[in-house]
Coordinates of C-alpha atoms in Angstrom, one line a residue:
Chain A
M503 CA 78.8 82.6 123.1
F504 CA 77.9 86.2 122.3
L505 CA 79.4 87.3 125.6
R506 CA 82.6 85.4 124.9
Y507 CA 83.0 87.1 121.5
R508 CA 82.5 90.4 123.1
I509 CA 85.3 89.7 125.6
I510 CA 87.6 88.6 122.8
I511 CA 86.9 91.9 121.0
I512 CA 87.5 93.9 124.0
V513 CA 90.8 92.2 124.7
L514 CA 91.9 92.7 121.1
I515 CA 91.0 96.4 121.1
T516 CA 92.8 96.9 124.3
L517 CA 96.0 95.3 122.9
F518 CA 95.5 97.4 119.8
A519 CA 95.3 100.6 121.8
V520 CA 98.5 99.8 123.7
Y521 CA 100.3 98.8 120.5
N522 CA 99.2 102.0 118.8
I523 CA 100.4 104.2 121.7
C524 CA 103.8 102.4 121.5
I525 CA 104.1 102.9 117.8
Y526 CA 103.1 106.6 117.9
S527 CA 105.4 107.4 120.7
T528 CA 108.5 105.2 120.2
K529 CA 111.7 107.1 119.6
E530 CA 113.1 106.2 116.3
S531 CA 116.7 106.2 117.4
S532 CA 119.0 107.8 119.9
T533 CA 120.3 110.2 117.3
F534 CA 117.0 111.1 115.9
I535 CA 116.6 114.5 114.3
K536 CA 113.4 116.4 113.6
L537 CA 112.4 117.6 110.2
S538 CA 113.5 121.2 109.8
S539 CA 110.9 123.8 108.8
Q540 CA 112.6 124.0 105.4
A541 CA 112.3 120.3 105.0
V542 CA 108.7 120.4 106.0
S543 CA 108.0 122.9 103.2
G544 CA 109.9 120.5 100.9
Q545 CA 107.6 117.7 102.0
Q546 CA 104.7 120.0 101.3
L547 CA 105.9 120.5 97.7
W548 CA 106.5 116.8 97.4
Q549 CA 102.9 116.2 98.3
E550 CA 101.4 119.1 96.3
N551 CA 103.2 118.0 93.2
N552 CA 102.6 114.3 93.6
C553 CA 106.2 113.4 93.3
W554 CA 105.2 110.2 95.1
S555 CA 103.1 109.1 92.1
C556 CA 106.3 108.4 90.2
H557 CA 109.0 108.2 92.8
Q558 CA 109.5 106.0 95.8
I559 CA 110.9 106.6 99.2
Y560 CA 112.0 103.4 100.9
G561 CA 110.4 101.6 98.0
L562 CA 107.0 103.1 98.7
G563 CA 105.3 105.2 96.0
G564 CA 105.2 105.1 92.2
Y565 CA 107.1 103.1 89.6
L566 CA 107.6 105.5 86.7
G567 CA 110.7 107.1 88.2
P568 CA 113.6 105.9 90.4
D569 CA 113.6 105.6 94.2
L570 CA 114.9 108.8 95.8
T571 CA 115.8 107.6 99.4
N572 CA 119.5 108.0 99.0
V573 CA 119.8 110.2 95.9
I574 CA 121.6 112.9 98.0
S575 CA 124.4 110.7 99.3
H576 CA 124.8 108.8 96.0
P577 CA 128.4 109.2 95.0
S578 CA 127.6 110.6 91.5
K579 CA 124.4 112.4 92.4
G580 CA 123.7 114.8 95.3
S581 CA 122.0 118.2 95.9
Q582 CA 123.1 120.0 92.7
Y583 CA 122.2 117.0 90.6
V584 CA 118.7 116.9 92.1
K585 CA 118.2 120.6 91.6
A586 CA 119.2 120.2 88.0
F587 CA 116.5 117.6 87.5
L588 CA 113.6 119.5 89.0
N589 CA 112.8 121.8 86.2
S590 CA 114.2 119.7 83.4
G591 CA 111.0 117.9 82.4
I592 CA 113.1 114.9 81.4
K593 CA 111.2 111.8 80.0
S594 CA 107.9 111.4 81.7
M595 CA 108.8 113.7 84.6
P596 CA 106.7 116.9 84.4
K597 CA 108.4 120.2 83.7
F598 CA 108.1 121.9 87.0
N599 CA 108.7 125.6 87.6
F600 CA 110.3 125.7 91.0
S601 CA 112.0 128.8 92.4
E602 CA 115.4 128.5 93.9
E603 CA 113.9 128.6 97.3
E604 CA 111.5 125.8 96.5
K605 CA 114.3 123.7 95.0
N606 CA 116.3 124.2 98.2
A607 CA 113.3 123.1 100.3
I608 CA 112.9 119.9 98.3
V609 CA 116.6 119.2 98.6
S610 CA 116.4 119.8 102.3
Y611 CA 113.6 117.2 102.5
L612 CA 115.5 114.7 100.5
K613 CA 118.6 115.3 102.6
H614 CA 116.6 114.5 105.7
I615 CA 115.2 111.4 104.2
D616 CA 118.7 110.3 103.2
S617 CA 119.9 110.7 106.8
T618 CA 117.3 108.3 108.2
G619 CA 118.6 105.1 106.5
Y620 CA 119.4 103.0 103.5
Y621 CA 117.3 101.9 100.6
P622 CA 118.0 99.5 99.0
N623 CA 119.5 98.1 102.2
Y624 CA 122.4 96.3 100.5
N625 CA 124.2 95.4 103.7
A626 CA 121.3 93.8 105.4
V627 CA 122.0 90.4 107.0
F628 CA 119.8 87.4 106.2
K629 CA 118.9 84.9 108.9
P630 CA 117.9 81.3 108.4
T631 CA 114.5 82.0 110.0
G632 CA 113.6 84.2 107.1
W633 CA 114.4 87.3 109.2
V634 CA 116.3 90.2 107.7
E635 CA 118.4 92.4 110.0
L636 CA 118.5 95.8 108.4
K637 CA 121.5 98.0 108.4
Y638 CA 120.6 101.1 110.3
K639 CA 122.2 104.4 109.6
Y640 CA 122.2 105.7 113.1
N641 CA 124.3 102.8 114.2
D642 CA 126.9 104.0 111.7
R643 CA 126.7 107.4 113.1
N644 CA 127.2 106.2 116.6
E645 CA 130.2 104.2 115.6
K646 CA 131.9 107.2 114.0
Chain B
M620 CA 60.2 90.7 92.8
I621 CA 61.1 92.9 95.8
E622 CA 59.2 96.1 96.2
M623 CA 61.7 99.0 96.2
K624 CA 60.5 101.7 98.5
N625 CA 63.8 102.8 99.6
K626 CA 66.0 103.3 96.6
T627 CA 69.1 104.6 98.3
P628 CA 70.9 101.2 98.2
L629 CA 70.5 101.1 94.5
L630 CA 71.7 104.6 94.1
F631 CA 74.9 103.6 95.9
I632 CA 75.3 100.7 93.6
I633 CA 74.7 102.7 90.5
A634 CA 77.2 105.3 91.6
A635 CA 79.6 102.5 92.4
L636 CA 79.4 101.0 88.9
L637 CA 79.9 104.5 87.4
A638 CA 83.0 104.9 89.5
L639 CA 84.3 101.5 88.4
L640 CA 83.9 102.4 84.7
L641 CA 85.5 105.8 85.2
G642 CA 88.3 104.5 87.4
V643 CA 89.2 101.7 85.0
F644 CA 89.5 104.2 82.1
F645 CA 91.6 106.6 84.2
G646 CA 93.9 103.7 84.9
L647 CA 94.1 102.9 81.2
F648 CA 95.1 106.4 80.4
A649 CA 97.7 106.5 83.2
S650 CA 99.3 103.2 82.0
L651 CA 99.6 104.6 78.5
Q652 CA 102.3 106.9 79.8
Y653 CA 104.5 103.9 80.5
I654 CA 104.6 103.4 76.8
I655 CA 104.6 106.9 75.3
P656 CA 105.9 109.2 78.0
D657 CA 106.0 112.4 76.0
F658 CA 102.9 112.0 74.0
L659 CA 100.3 112.6 76.6
K660 CA 102.4 114.3 79.3
E661 CA 101.0 117.7 78.6
Y662 CA 97.3 116.9 78.6
I663 CA 96.9 114.1 81.0
P664 CA 100.0 114.0 83.0
F665 CA 100.6 110.7 84.9
H666 CA 100.9 112.4 88.3
K667 CA 97.4 113.8 87.8
M668 CA 95.9 110.6 86.4
R669 CA 97.1 108.3 89.1
P670 CA 95.2 110.0 91.9
F671 CA 92.1 110.1 89.7
H672 CA 92.5 106.4 89.1
V673 CA 93.2 105.3 92.6
T674 CA 90.6 107.4 94.3
T675 CA 87.9 106.4 91.8
V676 CA 88.5 102.7 92.0
I677 CA 88.6 102.8 95.8
S678 CA 85.2 104.6 95.6
W679 CA 83.9 101.7 93.6
I680 CA 84.7 99.3 96.4
I681 CA 83.4 101.5 99.1
L682 CA 80.2 102.6 97.4
C683 CA 79.3 99.1 96.2
V684 CA 79.8 97.4 99.5
T685 CA 77.9 100.2 101.3
G686 CA 75.0 99.9 98.9
S687 CA 75.1 96.1 99.2
I688 CA 74.9 96.2 103.0
Y689 CA 72.1 98.7 103.0
F690 CA 70.3 96.5 100.5
F691 CA 70.8 93.2 102.4
I692 CA 69.7 94.5 105.8
T693 CA 66.6 96.3 104.5
H694 CA 65.4 94.3 101.5
I695 CA 66.6 90.7 102.2
E696 CA 66.7 90.7 106.0
K697 CA 63.7 93.0 106.0
L698 CA 64.9 94.9 109.1
S699 CA 63.5 98.3 109.3
L700 CA 66.3 100.8 108.9
Y701 CA 66.8 103.0 111.9
S702 CA 66.5 106.1 109.7
K703 CA 66.0 106.2 106.0
K704 CA 66.8 109.9 106.1
L705 CA 70.2 109.3 107.5
S706 CA 70.9 106.8 104.7
K707 CA 69.8 109.4 102.1
L708 CA 72.0 112.0 103.8
H709 CA 74.9 109.5 103.7
F710 CA 74.5 109.1 100.0
V711 CA 74.2 112.8 99.4
V712 CA 77.3 113.5 101.5
F713 CA 79.4 111.0 99.6
I714 CA 78.3 112.2 96.2
I715 CA 79.0 115.9 97.1
T716 CA 82.4 114.9 98.5
A717 CA 83.1 112.9 95.4
I718 CA 82.4 116.1 93.3
G719 CA 84.6 118.0 95.7
I720 CA 87.4 115.5 95.2
Y721 CA 87.3 115.9 91.5
V722 CA 87.2 119.6 91.7
S723 CA 90.2 119.4 94.1
F724 CA 92.1 117.2 91.5
L725 CA 91.2 119.4 88.5
S726 CA 92.2 122.6 90.2
G727 CA 95.5 120.9 91.1
K728 CA 94.9 121.1 94.9
M729 CA 96.3 117.7 95.8
E730 CA 98.1 118.3 99.1
G731 CA 97.2 114.9 100.4
R732 CA 99.2 111.7 100.3
E733 CA 99.1 108.6 98.2
Y734 CA 95.7 107.0 98.4
L735 CA 94.1 110.1 99.8
S736 CA 95.7 112.7 97.8
Y737 CA 92.8 115.1 97.6
T738 CA 92.8 118.2 99.7
P739 CA 92.6 116.9 103.3
I740 CA 89.6 119.0 104.3
L741 CA 87.5 116.7 102.3
T742 CA 88.2 113.9 104.7
I743 CA 85.8 115.6 107.2
P744 CA 82.6 115.0 105.1
I745 CA 83.9 111.4 104.3
L746 CA 84.2 110.7 108.0
F747 CA 80.8 112.3 108.6
G748 CA 79.4 109.9 106.0
W749 CA 80.9 106.9 107.7
I750 CA 79.6 108.0 111.1
L751 CA 76.1 108.3 109.6
F752 CA 76.5 104.8 108.2
G753 CA 77.8 103.5 111.5
V754 CA 75.0 105.0 113.6
N755 CA 72.3 103.8 111.2
Y756 CA 73.8 100.3 111.0
Y757 CA 74.3 99.8 114.7
K758 CA 70.9 101.1 115.6
T759 CA 69.3 98.9 113.1
I760 CA 71.1 95.7 113.9
A761 CA 71.2 96.2 117.7
K762 CA 67.5 96.6 117.8
N763 CA 66.5 93.8 115.6
V764 CA 69.1 91.1 115.7
K765 CA 69.9 89.0 118.8
N766 CA 72.6 86.5 117.8
W767 CA 74.8 88.4 115.4
S768 CA 76.0 86.3 112.5
V769 CA 79.6 86.7 111.7
Y770 CA 78.9 89.1 108.8
Y771 CA 77.1 91.5 111.1
W772 CA 80.3 91.5 113.2
M773 CA 82.4 92.0 110.1
W774 CA 80.4 94.9 108.8
A775 CA 80.4 96.6 112.2
T776 CA 84.2 96.1 112.5
G777 CA 84.8 97.3 109.0
I778 CA 82.9 100.6 109.7
V779 CA 84.6 101.3 113.0
F780 CA 88.1 100.6 111.7
M781 CA 87.5 102.5 108.6
I782 CA 86.7 105.6 110.6
Y783 CA 89.8 105.0 112.8
H784 CA 92.2 104.5 110.0
L785 CA 90.9 107.4 108.0
C786 CA 91.8 109.5 110.9
E787 CA 95.2 107.8 111.4
A788 CA 96.0 108.4 107.8
H789 CA 95.8 112.1 108.5
F790 CA 98.0 112.2 111.7
W791 CA 100.6 113.9 109.5
L792 CA 98.5 117.1 109.7
I793 CA 99.6 117.3 113.3
P794 CA 102.8 119.4 113.0
G795 CA 104.8 117.6 115.7
F796 CA 104.0 114.3 114.1
R797 CA 105.2 115.0 110.6
E798 CA 108.5 116.2 112.0
R799 CA 109.3 112.6 113.0
F800 CA 109.9 111.3 109.5
I801 CA 110.2 107.6 110.1
T802 CA 107.3 107.4 112.5
D803 CA 105.2 109.5 110.2
M804 CA 106.0 107.3 107.2
A805 CA 105.5 104.1 109.1
V806 CA 102.1 105.3 110.5
Q807 CA 101.1 106.5 107.0
W808 CA 101.6 103.0 105.6
K809 CA 100.2 101.3 108.6
S810 CA 97.0 103.3 108.2
Y811 CA 96.8 102.4 104.5
G812 CA 97.3 98.7 105.2
S813 CA 94.6 98.7 107.9
F814 CA 92.4 100.9 105.7
V815 CA 92.4 98.1 103.1
G816 CA 91.9 95.6 105.9
S817 CA 88.8 97.6 106.9
W818 CA 87.2 97.5 103.6
N819 CA 88.2 93.9 103.3
M820 CA 86.1 93.3 106.4
L821 CA 83.1 94.8 104.7
V822 CA 83.7 92.9 101.4
Y823 CA 84.5 89.5 103.0
G824 CA 81.4 90.0 105.2
T825 CA 79.5 90.4 102.0
A826 CA 81.0 87.3 100.6
I827 CA 80.0 85.3 103.6
Y828 CA 76.5 86.8 103.5
L829 CA 76.0 85.8 99.9
M830 CA 77.2 82.3 100.5
S831 CA 74.9 81.8 103.5
K832 CA 72.0 83.1 101.5
I833 CA 72.6 81.1 98.4
K834 CA 73.0 77.9 100.4
R835 CA 70.2 79.0 102.7
D836 CA 72.3 77.8 105.6
S837 CA 72.7 80.2 108.4
N838 CA 75.2 77.9 110.1
L839 CA 77.7 79.1 107.6
A840 CA 77.8 82.4 109.4
H841 CA 77.4 81.2 113.0
G842 CA 79.8 78.3 113.5
K843 CA 82.8 78.5 115.8
M844 CA 85.1 78.1 112.9
V845 CA 83.9 81.2 111.1
F846 CA 84.3 83.2 114.2
F847 CA 87.8 81.9 114.8
F848 CA 88.6 83.1 111.3
Y849 CA 87.0 86.4 111.9
F850 CA 89.1 87.1 115.0
L851 CA 92.2 86.0 113.1
G852 CA 91.3 88.4 110.3
L853 CA 90.8 91.2 112.9
T854 CA 94.1 90.5 114.5
N855 CA 95.7 90.9 111.1
L856 CA 93.9 94.1 110.4
M857 CA 95.2 95.5 113.7
F858 CA 98.8 94.1 113.8
G859 CA 99.7 92.6 110.4
W860 CA 100.2 95.8 108.3
A861 CA 103.9 96.0 108.7
H862 CA 105.0 93.8 105.8
H863 CA 104.3 97.0 103.8
T864 CA 107.1 98.6 105.7
Y865 CA 109.7 96.0 106.7
I866 CA 112.3 98.0 104.9
I867 CA 111.7 101.3 106.7
P868 CA 114.2 101.5 109.6
M869 CA 111.6 101.4 112.3
Q870 CA 112.2 99.8 115.7
P871 CA 112.8 96.1 115.1
W872 CA 110.0 95.0 117.5
I873 CA 107.4 96.5 115.3
R874 CA 108.7 94.4 112.4
Y875 CA 108.8 91.2 114.6
V876 CA 105.2 91.6 115.5
A877 CA 104.1 92.0 112.0
Y878 CA 106.1 89.0 110.8
G879 CA 104.5 86.9 113.4
V880 CA 101.0 88.0 112.7
S881 CA 100.9 88.4 109.0
M882 CA 101.4 84.7 108.0
T883 CA 97.8 83.9 108.7
E884 CA 95.3 86.3 107.0
W885 CA 94.7 84.7 103.7
I886 CA 93.9 81.3 104.8
V887 CA 90.8 82.9 106.4
L888 CA 88.6 83.5 103.4
G889 CA 90.1 80.7 101.3
H890 CA 89.1 78.1 103.9
I891 CA 85.6 79.4 104.2
I892 CA 84.9 79.6 100.5
Y893 CA 86.6 76.3 99.9
S894 CA 84.4 74.4 102.3
W895 CA 81.4 76.1 101.0
I896 CA 82.0 75.2 97.4
K897 CA 82.6 71.6 98.4
S898 CA 79.2 71.3 99.9
L899 CA 77.1 73.3 97.5
S900 CA 74.3 71.4 95.6
I901 CA 73.9 71.6 91.8
K902 CA 70.6 73.4 92.2
D903 CA 72.0 76.2 94.2
K904 CA 74.7 76.7 91.7
Q905 CA 72.2 77.0 88.8
E906 CA 69.8 79.3 90.6
Y907 CA 72.5 82.0 91.2
C908 CA 74.7 81.1 88.3
M909 CA 76.7 84.4 88.0
V910 CA 76.9 85.0 91.8
Y911 CA 78.3 81.5 92.2
R912 CA 80.7 82.0 89.3
F913 CA 82.1 85.3 90.7
L914 CA 82.5 83.8 94.1
K915 CA 84.3 80.9 92.6
A916 CA 86.6 83.3 90.8
A917 CA 87.2 85.1 94.1
D918 CA 88.2 81.8 95.6
F919 CA 90.7 81.2 92.8
W920 CA 92.2 84.7 93.3
V921 CA 92.3 84.2 97.0
F922 CA 94.5 81.1 96.5
I923 CA 96.8 82.9 94.0
N924 CA 97.2 85.8 96.4
I925 CA 97.6 83.7 99.5
I926 CA 100.7 82.2 97.9
L927 CA 102.1 85.6 96.9
A928 CA 101.2 87.3 100.2
L929 CA 102.5 84.5 102.4
L930 CA 105.8 84.5 100.4
F931 CA 106.4 88.2 100.7
S932 CA 105.4 88.4 104.3
I933 CA 108.7 86.6 104.9
P934 CA 111.2 89.4 105.3
A935 CA 113.9 87.6 103.3
I936 CA 111.6 87.5 100.3
N937 CA 110.0 90.8 101.0
F938 CA 113.5 92.3 100.8
F939 CA 113.6 91.5 97.1
T940 CA 109.9 92.1 96.1
H941 CA 109.4 95.3 98.0
G942 CA 109.4 98.4 95.8
T943 CA 108.9 96.3 92.7
H944 CA 105.8 95.6 90.5
I945 CA 105.3 92.4 92.5
T946 CA 103.7 94.6 95.1
V947 CA 101.4 96.1 92.4
A948 CA 100.6 92.6 91.2
H949 CA 99.5 91.8 94.7
S950 CA 97.3 94.9 95.1
M951 CA 95.7 94.4 91.6
G952 CA 95.2 90.7 92.3
T953 CA 93.4 91.5 95.5
T954 CA 91.4 94.6 94.6
I955 CA 90.3 93.3 91.2
G956 CA 90.6 89.5 91.7
I957 CA 89.0 89.3 95.2
N958 CA 87.2 92.6 96.0
T959 CA 85.8 93.3 92.6
T960 CA 84.7 89.7 92.0
I961 CA 82.9 89.5 95.3
L962 CA 81.2 92.9 94.7
M963 CA 80.2 91.8 91.2
A964 CA 78.7 88.7 92.8
S965 CA 76.9 91.0 95.2
V966 CA 75.4 93.2 92.4
F967 CA 74.3 90.1 90.4
F968 CA 72.6 88.8 93.5
I969 CA 70.8 92.1 94.1
V970 CA 69.8 92.4 90.5
Q971 CA 68.4 88.8 90.5
K972 CA 66.5 89.6 93.6
I973 CA 64.8 92.8 92.4
L974 CA 64.4 91.8 88.8
P975 CA 63.9 88.0 88.5
S976 CA 63.3 88.3 84.8
F977 CA 66.8 89.4 84.3
K978 CA 68.8 86.7 82.5
T979 CA 72.3 86.3 83.8
T980 CA 73.2 83.2 81.9
T981 CA 73.5 84.8 78.5
L982 CA 76.5 84.0 76.3
F983 CA 77.4 87.7 76.4
I984 CA 77.8 87.8 80.2
K985 CA 79.6 84.5 80.3
R986 CA 82.1 85.6 77.7
S987 CA 82.7 88.9 79.6
Y988 CA 83.2 86.9 82.7
Y989 CA 85.8 84.6 81.1
L990 CA 87.5 87.6 79.4
F991 CA 87.7 89.3 82.8
N992 CA 89.4 86.4 84.5
I993 CA 91.8 85.6 81.7
M994 CA 92.8 89.2 81.2
L995 CA 93.3 89.7 84.9
F996 CA 95.5 86.6 85.0
L997 CA 97.7 87.9 82.2
F998 CA 97.8 91.4 83.7
F999 CA 98.9 89.9 87.0
C1000 CA 101.6 87.8 85.4
T1001 CA 102.9 90.8 83.4
L1002 CA 103.3 92.7 86.7
L1003 CA 105.1 89.8 88.3
Y1004 CA 107.5 89.6 85.4
A1005 CA 108.2 93.3 85.5
G1006 CA 108.8 93.0 89.3
V1007 CA 111.3 90.3 88.8
I1008 CA 113.2 92.4 86.2
K1009 CA 113.2 95.4 88.5
S1010 CA 114.3 93.4 91.5
N1011 CA 117.1 91.9 89.5
W1012 CA 118.2 95.4 88.4
M1013 CA 118.1 96.6 92.0
Y1014 CA 120.1 93.9 93.6
F1015 CA 122.0 91.9 91.0
T1016 CA 123.3 94.5 88.5
K1017 CA 125.6 97.4 88.8
D1018 CA 125.8 100.7 87.0
I1019 CA 122.8 100.2 84.9
H1020 CA 120.8 103.4 84.8
F1021 CA 117.2 103.4 85.9
S1022 CA 116.0 104.5 82.5
E1023 CA 117.8 101.6 80.8
M1024 CA 116.0 99.2 83.1
Q1025 CA 112.7 100.9 82.3
D1026 CA 113.4 100.8 78.6
S1027 CA 114.1 97.1 78.7
L1028 CA 110.6 96.7 80.1
F1029 CA 109.0 98.4 77.1
T1030 CA 107.4 95.3 75.6
T1031 CA 106.2 94.3 79.0
Y1032 CA 104.5 97.6 79.5
I1033 CA 102.8 97.3 76.1
A1034 CA 101.5 93.9 77.2
F1035 CA 100.4 95.5 80.5
F1036 CA 98.5 98.1 78.6
V1037 CA 96.9 95.5 76.2
F1038 CA 95.8 93.2 79.0
G1039 CA 94.5 96.3 80.9
L1040 CA 92.5 97.2 77.9
G1041 CA 91.0 93.7 77.8
L1042 CA 90.2 93.9 81.4
A1043 CA 88.6 97.3 80.9
I1044 CA 86.4 96.0 78.1
S1045 CA 85.2 93.0 80.1
I1046 CA 84.4 95.3 83.1
T1047 CA 82.6 97.7 80.8
T1048 CA 80.3 95.0 79.3
L1049 CA 79.6 93.5 82.7
S1050 CA 78.8 96.9 84.3
L1051 CA 76.7 98.1 81.4
T1052 CA 74.6 95.0 81.6
L1053 CA 74.1 95.5 85.4
F1054 CA 73.4 99.2 84.8
K1055 CA 70.6 98.5 82.4
A1056 CA 68.9 96.1 84.9
L1057 CA 69.2 98.6 87.7
F1058 CA 67.9 101.5 85.7
K1059 CA 64.9 99.3 84.7
V1060 CA 64.1 98.8 88.3
L1061 CA 64.5 102.4 89.2
K1062 CA 62.2 103.4 86.4
S1063 CA 59.5 100.8 87.0
N1064 CA 59.1 101.7 90.6

């Protein structure tokens, strides 16, 4: 019995290893773009200042502020709008003291995020199996 | 009464209870900001309180389950620990790291992410602590136990996967990795999901251990059925994380696998506890009254959370619940309703073992217990309600500003705070009672 359990564990771990390698190395899409160094420093600021504790990206993060996945491409928002918010200290949002360069870095990070997809994914297609087919942004880009 | 030569397990548990008390109050302060955003913003800003809260309550789970496991193998199973020194070192490393984490928070050095937001360097001593635990555990069990009960497997699995997923949660430190935003984000949430799965292995292992001890029936932890469920749980830990991330535009196959796997996990523990309660004699129930009660509460919360988790593992439902407070309801329901109740059962069991004169059936404890469950239920329902409102705002309304939606939830957030306060009070009274007993043992030895 003991031996059988060991075999099951070994099989599972092997599958897990293969699965992980696939996940770590799959290409996200054909038009995939890397985070620029400016966007990476934006990400750094995002983490250092715990923006995630109030804001969400793809619905993951905090609940005190709005989701920011598509704030850049939102018709009535965009880069300038975001910059105006950063040091405003509105409502429960802390009053940050970002320099122009830091603001640009954050915008650059948010821009990158925006380019990766949609959230909320309003045009997703629901299947009778309970499956949801997401609308991907790179498909749009390919079509264009 | 058990002679306590090695007190390290108790130290872990005392530290855990302390973390629980602290963590609950950090949470309370953080939630205040949903009601009065400007009032406390300057002094205890939400974005500082949240990491304090999250990290501290996670420490409660980790420290308590670690102390429990050390206690069970040395004091109940009477196995001689491979190295007492290593276990002491483990404790010291964790405590020093905890201090480091608070210093990192207070000095504003929080470059980490979400659940692990302290400065990432501190993950090294945490990993070191886990490795010490792993070595000590494995050497002790491998030498002394032939036919491993399922809980020995579960604890071993929990330790190994904890180490792996702690590492995985820090892959973003690799420059090339963080440049691939979607992969990075998916892996981050994969690691968190499985990280929780790892501590669940430790906590559920503890639940099964307690049940088999109270019933004095080792079959409970040896049968084919329990092992079947163990492997099912392990499969979920490995592959079932992605319902956290259905909505991220990852490759569809990753999402398919997750959907397939994730429908199973919760039946696991529910089934085991259910069949256990059915077959328990009245005498067993009386002897370990509070242990039994807390496990029964865990059973109730498993059922509630099964329903919720099964529902939102279906992508079409997940689509609407994701990013809303319903996710929070789920995480509070599981960490408080399931993990904390099992760990409370564990601490009551330990206290009863080392201090048989300790009365656990007092009115005070019973009242705290009921207050705990009732408040948690209301707390949970409030979050579900807030989630429904937010989801409705996201998908079925147009041109309503975020802050309007937040404002419309004002009364709900007040209720959330009040029920949180009730929960905090019940947790405080329970923990203080247990504290007193544990200190008594420490002093008398």
